[in-house]
Short mmCIF file of C-alpha atoms in Angstrom, two decimals:
data_model
loop_
_atom_site.label_atom_id
_atom_site.label_comp_id
_atom_site.label_asym_id
_atom_site.label_seq_id
_atom_site.Cartn_x
_atom_site.Cartn_y
_atom_site.Cartn_z
CA MET A 1 -9.33 7.05 65.76
CA SER A 2 -7.45 9.50 67.99
CA VAL A 3 -5.28 12.33 66.69
CA ALA A 4 -1.55 11.68 67.17
CA ILE A 5 -0.17 14.96 65.88
CA GLU A 6 -1.71 18.17 64.56
CA LEU A 7 0.00 21.11 62.86
CA LYS A 8 -1.70 24.53 62.69
CA GLY A 9 -0.49 27.41 60.51
CA ILE A 10 3.12 26.18 60.24
CA THR A 11 5.35 28.60 58.32
CA LYS A 12 9.08 28.29 57.61
CA THR A 13 11.30 30.53 55.48
CA PHE A 14 14.94 30.30 54.43
CA GLY A 15 16.06 33.80 53.41
CA ASN A 16 13.63 34.85 50.65
CA VAL A 17 12.39 31.30 50.05
CA VAL A 18 9.11 30.33 51.74
CA ALA A 19 9.42 26.56 52.24
CA ASN A 20 6.12 26.15 54.14
CA ASP A 21 3.33 28.71 54.07
CA ASN A 22 0.64 28.42 56.77
CA VAL A 23 0.34 24.61 56.58
CA ASP A 24 -2.29 22.63 58.56
CA LEU A 25 -1.96 18.85 58.92
CA THR A 26 -3.41 16.05 61.06
CA VAL A 27 -2.03 12.53 61.54
CA ASN A 28 -4.10 9.89 63.36
CA ARG A 29 -2.99 6.90 65.39
CA GLY A 30 -3.36 3.59 63.54
CA GLU A 31 -3.08 5.13 60.07
CA ILE A 32 -0.56 5.58 57.27
CA LEU A 33 -0.58 9.12 55.87
CA SER A 34 1.29 9.89 52.65
CA ILE A 35 2.69 13.37 52.03
CA LEU A 36 2.84 14.22 48.34
CA GLY A 37 4.22 17.21 46.50
CA GLU A 38 6.54 18.26 43.72
CA ASN A 39 10.27 18.60 44.38
CA GLY A 40 10.84 21.70 46.48
CA SER A 41 7.22 21.85 47.68
CA GLY A 42 8.29 21.74 51.34
CA LYS A 43 7.52 18.13 52.33
CA THR A 44 10.85 17.29 53.99
CA THR A 45 11.09 20.75 55.61
CA LEU A 46 7.66 20.26 57.20
CA MET A 47 8.59 16.82 58.55
CA ASN A 48 11.96 18.12 59.79
CA MET A 49 10.05 20.56 62.00
CA ILE A 50 8.10 17.70 63.59
CA ALA A 51 11.41 15.82 64.07
CA GLY A 52 13.07 18.82 65.78
CA ILE A 53 15.67 19.48 63.07
CA TYR A 54 14.14 22.86 62.10
CA TYR A 55 12.08 25.20 64.22
CA PRO A 56 8.96 26.82 62.70
CA ASP A 57 8.85 30.63 62.28
CA HIS A 58 5.09 30.61 63.02
CA GLY A 59 2.42 28.07 63.92
CA GLN A 60 1.65 25.45 66.56
CA ILE A 61 2.29 21.71 66.98
CA PHE A 62 -0.10 19.59 69.10
CA ILE A 63 0.64 16.02 70.27
CA GLY A 64 -2.35 14.11 71.64
CA GLY A 65 -4.25 17.42 71.84
CA GLU A 66 -1.58 19.24 73.89
CA GLU A 67 0.49 22.07 72.42
CA VAL A 68 4.22 21.24 72.49
CA VAL A 69 7.51 22.90 71.59
CA ILE A 70 9.92 20.72 69.64
CA GLY A 71 13.31 22.43 69.71
CA SER A 72 15.56 19.44 68.99
CA PRO A 73 15.49 15.76 67.93
CA LYS A 74 15.78 14.94 71.67
CA ASP A 75 12.48 16.79 72.26
CA ALA A 76 10.92 14.87 69.37
CA PHE A 77 11.91 11.52 70.96
CA LYS A 78 10.43 12.70 74.27
CA TYR A 79 7.06 12.98 72.46
CA GLY A 80 7.48 9.60 70.71
CA ILE A 81 8.45 10.97 67.27
CA GLY A 82 11.11 9.24 65.17
CA MET A 83 12.21 10.17 61.64
CA ILE A 84 13.97 7.83 59.22
CA HIS A 85 15.89 9.97 56.73
CA GLN A 86 16.77 9.23 53.10
CA HIS A 87 20.48 9.24 53.96
CA PHE A 88 21.22 6.84 56.78
CA LYS A 89 23.18 7.94 59.84
CA LEU A 90 24.93 4.72 60.86
CA VAL A 91 28.46 3.78 62.00
CA ASP A 92 29.78 1.27 59.46
CA VAL A 93 32.07 -0.73 61.78
CA PHE A 94 29.41 -1.18 64.48
CA THR A 95 26.80 -3.95 64.57
CA ALA A 96 23.06 -3.34 64.17
CA THR A 97 22.55 -3.47 67.96
CA GLU A 98 25.49 -1.15 68.69
CA ASN A 99 24.07 1.43 66.27
CA ILE A 100 20.61 1.11 67.79
CA ILE A 101 21.77 1.81 71.38
CA LEU A 102 24.41 4.40 70.44
CA GLY A 103 23.68 7.75 72.11
CA LEU A 104 21.17 6.45 74.65
CA GLU A 105 21.61 7.84 78.16
CA ASN A 106 22.68 5.03 80.50
CA ASP A 107 25.67 6.22 82.55
CA GLY A 108 28.04 5.03 79.85
CA LYS A 109 27.21 1.32 80.45
CA TYR A 110 25.79 -0.63 77.52
CA ASP A 111 24.35 -4.12 77.97
CA VAL A 112 24.69 -5.27 74.36
CA LYS A 113 23.32 -8.76 75.09
CA LYS A 114 20.14 -7.38 76.65
CA ALA A 115 19.78 -4.81 73.85
CA SER A 116 20.25 -7.53 71.22
CA ALA A 117 17.41 -9.55 72.77
CA ARG A 118 15.16 -6.46 72.67
CA VAL A 119 16.08 -5.85 68.98
CA LYS A 120 15.09 -9.46 68.22
CA GLU A 121 11.79 -8.95 70.08
CA ILE A 122 10.95 -5.79 68.04
CA SER A 123 11.91 -7.61 64.81
CA GLU A 124 9.59 -10.52 65.58
CA GLN A 125 6.74 -8.22 66.64
CA TYR A 126 6.62 -6.34 63.31
CA GLY A 127 8.14 -8.86 60.88
CA PHE A 128 11.62 -7.34 60.32
CA ASP A 129 14.36 -9.59 59.00
CA ILE A 130 17.63 -8.52 60.67
CA ASP A 131 20.65 -10.08 62.38
CA PRO A 132 21.36 -7.90 65.49
CA ASN A 133 25.07 -8.84 65.41
CA LYS A 134 25.74 -8.10 61.74
CA LYS A 135 28.10 -5.18 60.97
CA ILE A 136 26.62 -2.27 58.98
CA TYR A 137 29.25 -2.46 56.21
CA GLU A 138 28.10 -6.04 55.45
CA MET A 139 24.47 -4.98 55.00
CA SER A 140 22.30 -4.28 51.96
CA VAL A 141 20.49 -0.92 51.68
CA SER A 142 17.22 -2.43 52.93
CA GLU A 143 18.95 -3.96 56.00
CA LYS A 144 20.47 -0.55 56.86
CA GLN A 145 17.03 1.00 56.57
CA THR A 146 15.66 -1.70 58.91
CA VAL A 147 18.31 -0.75 61.50
CA GLU A 148 17.21 2.92 61.24
CA ILE A 149 13.54 1.98 61.75
CA ILE A 150 14.27 -0.34 64.69
CA LYS A 151 16.49 2.40 66.19
CA VAL A 152 13.49 4.76 66.55
CA LEU A 153 11.15 1.97 67.73
CA TYR A 154 13.74 0.96 70.37
CA ARG A 155 13.60 4.52 71.68
CA GLY A 156 9.81 4.22 72.04
CA ALA A 157 8.60 6.10 68.95
CA ASP A 158 4.92 5.71 68.11
CA ILE A 159 4.85 8.46 65.46
CA LEU A 160 7.16 7.44 62.60
CA ILE A 161 8.14 9.63 59.65
CA LEU A 162 9.82 7.96 56.65
CA ASP A 163 11.41 10.16 53.98
CA GLU A 164 11.40 8.46 50.54
CA PRO A 165 11.73 4.99 52.12
CA THR A 166 11.53 3.04 48.83
CA ALA A 167 13.83 5.24 46.70
CA VAL A 168 16.64 2.65 46.63
CA LEU A 169 14.73 -0.58 47.34
CA THR A 170 13.94 -3.37 44.87
CA PRO A 171 10.22 -4.18 44.29
CA GLN A 172 10.62 -7.25 46.54
CA GLU A 173 12.21 -5.21 49.38
CA THR A 174 9.47 -2.57 49.01
CA GLN A 175 6.76 -5.22 49.49
CA LYS A 176 8.56 -6.47 52.63
CA LEU A 177 8.73 -2.92 54.03
CA PHE A 178 5.03 -2.32 53.31
CA LYS A 179 4.10 -5.51 55.18
CA VAL A 180 6.06 -4.26 58.24
CA LEU A 181 4.41 -0.80 58.03
CA ARG A 182 0.95 -2.39 57.89
CA ASN A 183 1.83 -4.42 61.02
CA MET A 184 2.84 -1.17 62.75
CA ARG A 185 -0.43 0.45 61.72
CA LYS A 186 -2.30 -2.51 63.29
CA ASP A 187 -0.32 -1.85 66.48
CA GLY A 188 -1.71 1.73 66.61
CA LYS A 189 1.39 3.58 65.37
CA ALA A 190 0.95 6.82 63.38
CA ILE A 191 3.02 6.55 60.20
CA VAL A 192 3.86 9.37 57.78
CA ILE A 193 5.52 8.60 54.46
CA ILE A 194 7.04 11.20 52.13
CA THR A 195 7.08 9.71 48.65
CA HIS A 196 6.79 10.49 44.93
CA LYS A 197 5.59 7.08 43.80
CA LEU A 198 1.85 7.43 43.27
CA HIS A 199 1.15 3.71 42.83
CA GLU A 200 2.78 3.13 46.26
CA VAL A 201 0.69 5.90 47.81
CA LEU A 202 -2.47 4.29 46.45
CA SER A 203 -1.57 0.76 47.58
CA LEU A 204 -0.30 1.61 51.08
CA SER A 205 -1.76 4.75 52.64
CA ASP A 206 -5.14 5.48 54.24
CA ARG A 207 -5.07 9.22 53.47
CA VAL A 208 -2.94 11.53 51.32
CA SER A 209 -2.02 15.13 52.19
CA VAL A 210 -0.76 17.23 49.28
CA LEU A 211 1.58 20.25 49.34
CA CYS A 212 1.78 22.58 46.35
CA LYS A 213 4.56 25.20 46.25
CA GLY A 214 4.86 25.20 50.05
CA LYS A 215 1.10 25.59 50.67
CA TYR A 216 -1.30 22.95 51.95
CA ALA A 217 -3.46 21.82 49.00
CA GLY A 218 -5.72 19.42 50.91
CA THR A 219 -6.11 15.86 52.23
CA VAL A 220 -8.08 13.07 50.54
CA ASN A 221 -8.95 9.49 51.43
CA THR A 222 -6.78 7.18 49.31
CA ALA A 223 -9.74 4.98 48.40
CA GLU A 224 -11.53 7.97 46.84
CA THR A 225 -8.78 9.30 44.54
CA ASP A 226 -6.53 8.31 41.61
CA GLU A 227 -3.14 9.23 40.08
CA MET A 228 -4.54 11.97 37.83
CA ALA A 229 -6.45 13.75 40.62
CA LEU A 230 -3.42 13.64 42.96
CA THR A 231 -1.10 14.97 40.26
CA GLU A 232 -3.43 17.89 39.58
CA MET A 233 -3.48 18.74 43.31
CA MET A 234 0.35 18.58 43.43
CA VAL A 235 0.99 20.69 40.36
CA GLY A 236 -1.96 23.03 40.74
CA LYS A 237 -3.05 22.53 37.12
CA LYS A 238 -4.18 19.82 34.73
CA VAL A 239 -1.28 17.70 33.51
CA GLU A 240 -0.89 15.10 30.80
CA LEU A 241 0.76 11.93 32.06
CA ASN A 242 1.71 10.22 28.85
CA ILE A 243 4.99 9.42 27.19
CA ASP A 244 4.83 10.19 23.49
CA ARG A 245 6.94 7.30 22.14
CA THR A 246 7.74 7.74 18.46
CA GLU A 247 8.92 5.09 15.98
CA PRO A 248 12.74 5.04 15.61
CA LYS A 249 13.94 6.87 12.46
CA ASN A 250 17.33 6.66 10.63
CA VAL A 251 18.44 3.86 12.92
CA GLN A 252 22.21 3.34 12.74
CA LYS A 253 24.64 1.39 14.88
CA ARG A 254 26.26 3.82 17.32
CA LEU A 255 27.68 1.63 20.08
CA GLU A 256 28.60 -2.05 20.05
CA VAL A 257 29.51 -3.90 23.24
CA LYS A 258 31.18 -7.27 22.49
CA ASP A 259 31.84 -10.02 25.03
CA VAL A 260 32.68 -7.58 27.84
CA THR A 261 33.79 -9.07 31.16
CA CYS A 262 34.77 -6.99 34.21
CA LEU A 263 36.09 -8.09 37.60
CA ASN A 264 35.82 -6.10 40.81
CA ARG A 265 38.68 -5.61 43.30
CA GLU A 266 37.96 -8.97 44.93
CA GLY A 267 38.25 -10.70 41.54
CA VAL A 268 34.49 -11.40 41.32
CA LYS A 269 32.87 -11.06 37.87
CA VAL A 270 30.53 -8.04 37.89
CA LEU A 271 29.99 -8.26 34.11
CA ASP A 272 30.11 -11.63 32.43
CA ASP A 273 30.40 -11.83 28.62
CA VAL A 274 27.97 -8.94 27.91
CA SER A 275 27.12 -8.14 24.26
CA PHE A 276 24.55 -5.74 22.74
CA VAL A 277 24.14 -2.88 20.24
CA ALA A 278 22.78 0.63 20.95
CA ASN A 279 21.43 2.46 17.88
CA SER A 280 20.97 6.13 17.11
CA GLY A 281 17.35 7.25 17.10
CA GLU A 282 16.21 4.71 19.68
CA ILE A 283 15.98 4.35 23.45
CA LEU A 284 17.51 1.13 24.77
CA GLY A 285 16.26 0.39 28.27
CA ILE A 286 18.27 -1.58 30.82
CA ALA A 287 16.31 -3.49 33.46
CA GLY A 288 17.57 -5.55 36.37
CA ILE A 289 17.37 -5.99 40.12
CA ALA A 290 19.58 -3.39 41.88
CA GLY A 291 23.25 -4.38 41.83
CA SER A 292 23.01 -6.70 38.81
CA GLY A 293 25.80 -4.90 36.94
CA GLN A 294 23.95 -1.89 35.48
CA ARG A 295 26.34 0.61 37.01
CA GLU A 296 29.48 -1.30 35.98
CA LEU A 297 28.16 -1.66 32.43
CA LEU A 298 27.68 2.07 31.95
CA GLU A 299 30.95 2.90 33.67
CA SER A 300 32.85 0.46 31.44
CA ILE A 301 31.46 2.27 28.35
CA ALA A 302 32.38 5.66 29.86
CA GLY A 303 35.94 4.49 30.60
CA LEU A 304 35.47 4.56 34.38
CA GLN A 305 35.54 0.77 34.91
CA LYS A 306 38.44 -1.45 33.84
CA ILE A 307 37.45 -4.06 31.22
CA ASN A 308 39.16 -7.44 31.59
CA GLU A 309 37.91 -8.96 28.33
CA GLY A 310 35.95 -7.82 25.30
CA ASP A 311 35.64 -4.62 23.24
CA ILE A 312 33.40 -1.56 23.00
CA TYR A 313 33.14 0.01 19.56
CA TYR A 314 31.87 3.54 18.92
CA TYR A 315 30.65 4.29 15.38
CA ASN A 316 31.47 7.98 14.95
CA PRO A 317 28.74 9.80 12.96
CA LYS A 318 31.00 12.80 12.24
CA THR A 319 34.03 10.98 10.85
CA GLY A 320 32.55 7.61 9.88
CA SER A 321 35.39 5.93 11.78
CA VAL A 322 35.04 3.11 14.32
CA ASP A 323 36.81 3.71 17.65
CA ASP A 324 37.54 1.04 20.25
CA LEU A 325 36.68 2.83 23.52
CA ARG A 326 38.95 0.46 25.46
CA ASP A 327 41.92 2.51 24.19
CA LYS A 328 40.47 5.82 25.35
CA THR A 329 40.47 7.80 28.60
CA PRO A 330 37.15 8.92 30.18
CA ILE A 331 37.79 12.50 28.92
CA GLN A 332 38.48 11.31 25.34
CA ILE A 333 35.31 9.20 25.42
CA ARG A 334 33.30 12.20 26.64
CA ASP A 335 34.79 14.42 23.93
CA LEU A 336 33.65 11.90 21.29
CA GLY A 337 30.08 12.60 22.46
CA VAL A 338 29.50 9.59 24.74
CA ARG A 339 27.97 11.07 27.92
CA LEU A 340 27.07 9.37 31.17
CA SER A 341 24.52 10.99 33.47
CA PHE A 342 24.52 8.76 36.54
CA VAL A 343 22.13 9.82 39.28
CA PRO A 344 23.54 8.16 42.40
CA GLU A 345 21.89 7.68 45.79
CA ASP A 346 24.10 10.54 46.97
CA ARG A 347 23.45 13.24 44.37
CA LEU A 348 25.76 15.81 45.92
CA GLY A 349 28.55 13.32 46.61
CA MET A 350 28.98 12.58 42.93
CA GLY A 351 28.62 14.87 39.97
CA LEU A 352 27.93 18.27 41.54
CA VAL A 353 29.66 20.56 44.04
CA GLY A 354 27.21 21.66 46.73
CA ASN A 355 28.79 25.00 47.65
CA MET A 356 29.05 26.12 44.02
CA ASP A 357 26.10 27.70 42.24
CA ILE A 358 24.26 26.29 39.23
CA VAL A 359 26.35 28.31 36.72
CA ASP A 360 29.65 27.04 38.20
CA ASN A 361 28.35 23.48 38.16
CA MET A 362 27.62 23.91 34.44
CA MET A 363 31.20 25.13 33.95
CA LEU A 364 32.69 22.08 35.69
CA ARG A 365 32.37 20.20 32.42
CA SER A 366 34.39 22.81 30.49
CA TYR A 367 37.17 23.69 32.96
CA SER A 368 39.42 21.02 31.41
CA LYS A 369 39.40 22.91 28.09
CA GLY A 370 41.49 25.63 29.82
CA LYS A 371 41.23 28.16 26.96
CA SER A 372 41.67 31.26 29.08
CA VAL A 373 42.79 32.49 32.47
CA PHE A 374 39.43 34.26 32.73
CA LEU A 375 36.74 31.64 32.47
CA GLU A 376 33.88 32.39 30.10
CA ARG A 377 30.72 32.70 32.23
CA LYS A 378 28.20 33.95 29.67
CA ALA A 379 27.51 30.63 27.91
CA PRO A 380 27.27 28.56 31.14
CA LYS A 381 24.94 31.21 32.62
CA GLU A 382 22.64 31.00 29.58
CA LEU A 383 22.81 27.21 29.77
CA ALA A 384 21.94 27.25 33.49
CA GLU A 385 18.97 29.55 32.86
CA ASP A 386 17.80 27.37 29.96
CA ILE A 387 17.90 24.24 32.19
CA ILE A 388 16.09 26.09 35.00
CA ASN A 389 13.30 27.05 32.57
CA ARG A 390 13.01 23.79 30.62
CA LEU A 391 13.14 21.50 33.64
CA GLU A 392 11.22 23.86 35.94
CA VAL A 393 14.00 23.89 38.57
CA VAL A 394 12.65 25.50 41.77
CA THR A 395 15.39 28.00 42.70
CA PRO A 396 15.67 31.74 43.45
CA GLY A 397 18.13 31.99 40.53
CA ALA A 398 21.12 30.57 38.67
CA SER A 399 23.52 31.92 41.31
CA THR A 400 21.95 29.87 44.15
CA PRO A 401 24.35 27.30 45.70
CA VAL A 402 23.31 23.80 44.61
CA ARG A 403 23.22 22.51 48.22
CA ARG A 404 20.29 24.87 48.89
CA LEU A 405 18.12 23.17 46.27
CA SER A 406 15.85 20.23 47.13
CA GLY A 407 17.16 16.78 46.15
CA GLY A 408 14.94 16.55 43.09
CA ASN A 409 16.01 19.96 41.78
CA VAL A 410 19.68 19.02 42.23
CA GLN A 411 18.94 16.02 40.05
CA LYS A 412 17.38 18.09 37.27
CA VAL A 413 20.59 20.15 37.11
CA LEU A 414 22.65 16.94 36.95
CA VAL A 415 20.63 15.42 34.08
CA GLY A 416 20.09 18.74 32.26
CA ARG A 417 23.82 19.43 32.13
CA GLU A 418 24.56 16.19 30.22
CA ILE A 419 21.65 16.67 27.79
CA ALA A 420 22.79 20.24 27.13
CA ALA A 421 26.19 18.93 25.96
CA ALA A 422 24.54 17.64 22.72
CA PRO A 423 25.87 14.06 23.00
CA THR A 424 25.67 11.34 20.31
CA VAL A 425 25.28 8.63 22.97
CA LEU A 426 23.44 9.61 26.18
CA MET A 427 23.49 7.10 29.01
CA ALA A 428 21.01 8.11 31.70
CA ALA A 429 21.05 6.00 34.85
CA TYR A 430 18.14 6.47 37.27
CA PRO A 431 17.47 10.03 36.00
CA VAL A 432 14.09 10.20 37.76
CA ARG A 433 15.09 8.58 41.06
CA GLY A 434 13.31 10.59 43.77
CA LEU A 435 11.64 12.99 41.31
CA ASP A 436 7.94 13.83 41.52
CA ILE A 437 5.70 12.58 38.75
CA ASN A 438 5.50 15.87 36.83
CA SER A 439 9.31 16.29 36.81
CA SER A 440 9.73 12.63 35.81
CA TYR A 441 7.59 13.14 32.72
CA LEU A 442 9.60 16.25 31.79
CA ILE A 443 12.75 14.07 31.82
CA TYR A 444 11.08 11.23 29.84
CA ASN A 445 10.02 13.67 27.16
CA LEU A 446 13.51 15.23 27.07
CA LEU A 447 14.98 11.75 26.47
CA ASN A 448 12.43 11.26 23.70
CA GLN A 449 13.49 14.55 22.10
CA GLN A 450 17.12 13.35 22.22
CA LYS A 451 16.11 10.14 20.46
CA GLU A 452 14.28 12.13 17.76
CA GLN A 453 17.43 14.21 17.21
CA GLY A 454 19.33 10.99 16.38
CA VAL A 455 20.98 10.40 19.76
CA ALA A 456 21.47 6.79 20.93
CA VAL A 457 19.82 6.86 24.37
CA VAL A 458 20.59 4.17 26.96
CA PHE A 459 18.16 4.41 29.88
CA VAL A 460 18.61 2.52 33.16
CA GLY A 461 15.39 2.65 35.13
CA GLU A 462 13.73 1.10 38.19
CA ASP A 463 10.08 1.31 37.11
CA LEU A 464 9.15 -1.49 34.69
CA ASP A 465 5.94 0.29 33.61
CA VAL A 466 7.99 3.29 32.48
CA LEU A 467 10.61 1.14 30.71
CA LEU A 468 7.83 -0.54 28.71
CA GLU A 469 6.22 2.79 27.84
CA LEU A 470 9.37 4.80 27.03
CA CYS A 471 11.88 2.42 25.43
CA ASP A 472 12.10 0.77 22.01
CA ARG A 473 14.07 -2.26 23.21
CA ILE A 474 14.87 -3.48 26.73
CA LEU A 475 18.03 -5.33 27.71
CA VAL A 476 17.60 -7.35 30.91
CA ILE A 477 20.65 -7.99 33.08
CA GLY A 478 20.90 -10.48 35.95
CA GLY A 479 24.03 -11.27 37.94
CA GLY A 480 26.22 -9.44 35.43
CA ARG A 481 24.91 -11.39 32.41
CA VAL A 482 22.45 -10.43 29.69
CA THR A 483 19.42 -12.66 30.33
CA GLY A 484 17.41 -11.32 27.40
CA ILE A 485 16.70 -8.45 24.98
CA VAL A 486 13.00 -7.79 24.29
CA ASP A 487 10.86 -5.48 22.16
CA ALA A 488 9.37 -2.95 24.60
CA ARG A 489 6.22 -2.54 22.49
CA THR A 490 5.21 -6.20 22.85
CA ALA A 491 6.90 -7.40 26.08
CA THR A 492 5.03 -7.70 29.38
CA LYS A 493 6.06 -6.75 32.90
CA GLU A 494 5.88 -10.41 33.96
CA GLU A 495 8.19 -11.47 31.12
CA ILE A 496 10.81 -8.87 32.18
CA GLY A 497 10.36 -9.77 35.87
CA LEU A 498 11.17 -13.43 35.06
CA LEU A 499 14.26 -12.43 33.06
CA MET A 500 15.40 -10.20 35.94
CA THR A 501 15.35 -13.12 38.39
CA LYS A 502 17.05 -15.62 36.04
CA SER A 503 20.23 -16.83 37.68
CA ALA A 504 23.56 -16.13 36.05
CA SER A 505 24.08 -19.88 35.53
CA GLU A 506 20.98 -20.04 33.32
CA GLY A 507 22.44 -17.23 31.22
CA GLY A 508 20.30 -15.98 28.37
CA GLU A 509 19.99 -15.58 24.69
CA ASN A 510 21.26 -12.36 23.13
#
């Protein structure tokens, strides 16, 4: 097996922050190498240096045994390196083929027909499923990702770097992607995957390289390791990976959703006659294939989505009254103690302001109170410092602009802010999306603490194993309908998987 790329002593700093500290790494042809590390451990920074987006302060990069200088993405392509980023860089109104050939040097003449035939050829060679003439805005997330991968293959890449490729894919789409990556490995490509999902690392990669706080912690053969050993390498200490689920206490009805139906702008039903109850002192999980109505359901409770039929009742623990949330504005609903922490694919595009620091982002929630011309900064500063400590946010301090944090640390701030508001109903959607395993368990245990304090927790998650381990009950949604509600202590993954794929016409029992 020949060496495709070798890094020696790579160091990169941003101001006072050392992102990579003297890192060595080797990637071979015909192998899949996973890069693991906690949020902020320098994984993406390291890969961005191979892709020509950043330039190392110190160290050497060798391709095929020869030392090279990669000063730009153009240089990276010259050496056969292509990186597929978490956030796609595609033109919505163009077709797949037009996006793939965009920016190629060819005297301004594009032969779309010829390019389309080549795209088809690449698709057939590796097992991609893509229509070269389909417009980007008509595509699913996995189709867009396919366009990004074919784009680098079209340019001749034989070293591919994928940053969190499965973060927004369904289990079925993930399996499809893995099949394609294995075909590429057979073809002699060198593939590097940055991921947090340990079970994916173990099922897909040949070797795993681990970064810990910007330093290289070592490389192991996947066949000779397990989740516990990898986590210890990542965190640098022994960690307990268990969710301490307690029995629900003082269970009382807190939220009742009755026969709720919502239509989108095109008049299509996104929620169809949904009914369920969320109780205080329990965690209600919501499972479903991506796009089954989870988002619309939470937004309808939070007052952000128009309800066409049905009611949502909130049983107020302070006053004993029952409020119909349909009559309330999103701010009134939030003031009642019903909080939505939605972690979107674009964390900075929704929920936080990148140029503002952590303290100011804490204050965003209280600006509307408008008590004084001079905003009170002491409480938000203490809150920011508390979240930094409790959730182990990797940051130089509370006054650091949020855009300078890694994606996972941005997310901790987003989730921590809602928990800190002491809600009575906490709806957490994808709170661990893209988080490393240690951070994920911090969040699970925080949700458990909320449950023990009598909060009604509604948890939308992607990992069925976690839903079964964390929740008390699981509501399964398919095509905007409730297809079943199961006891998480006795249900199986297969049972939930079947309910997830039930068609809307089959409906389900509540």
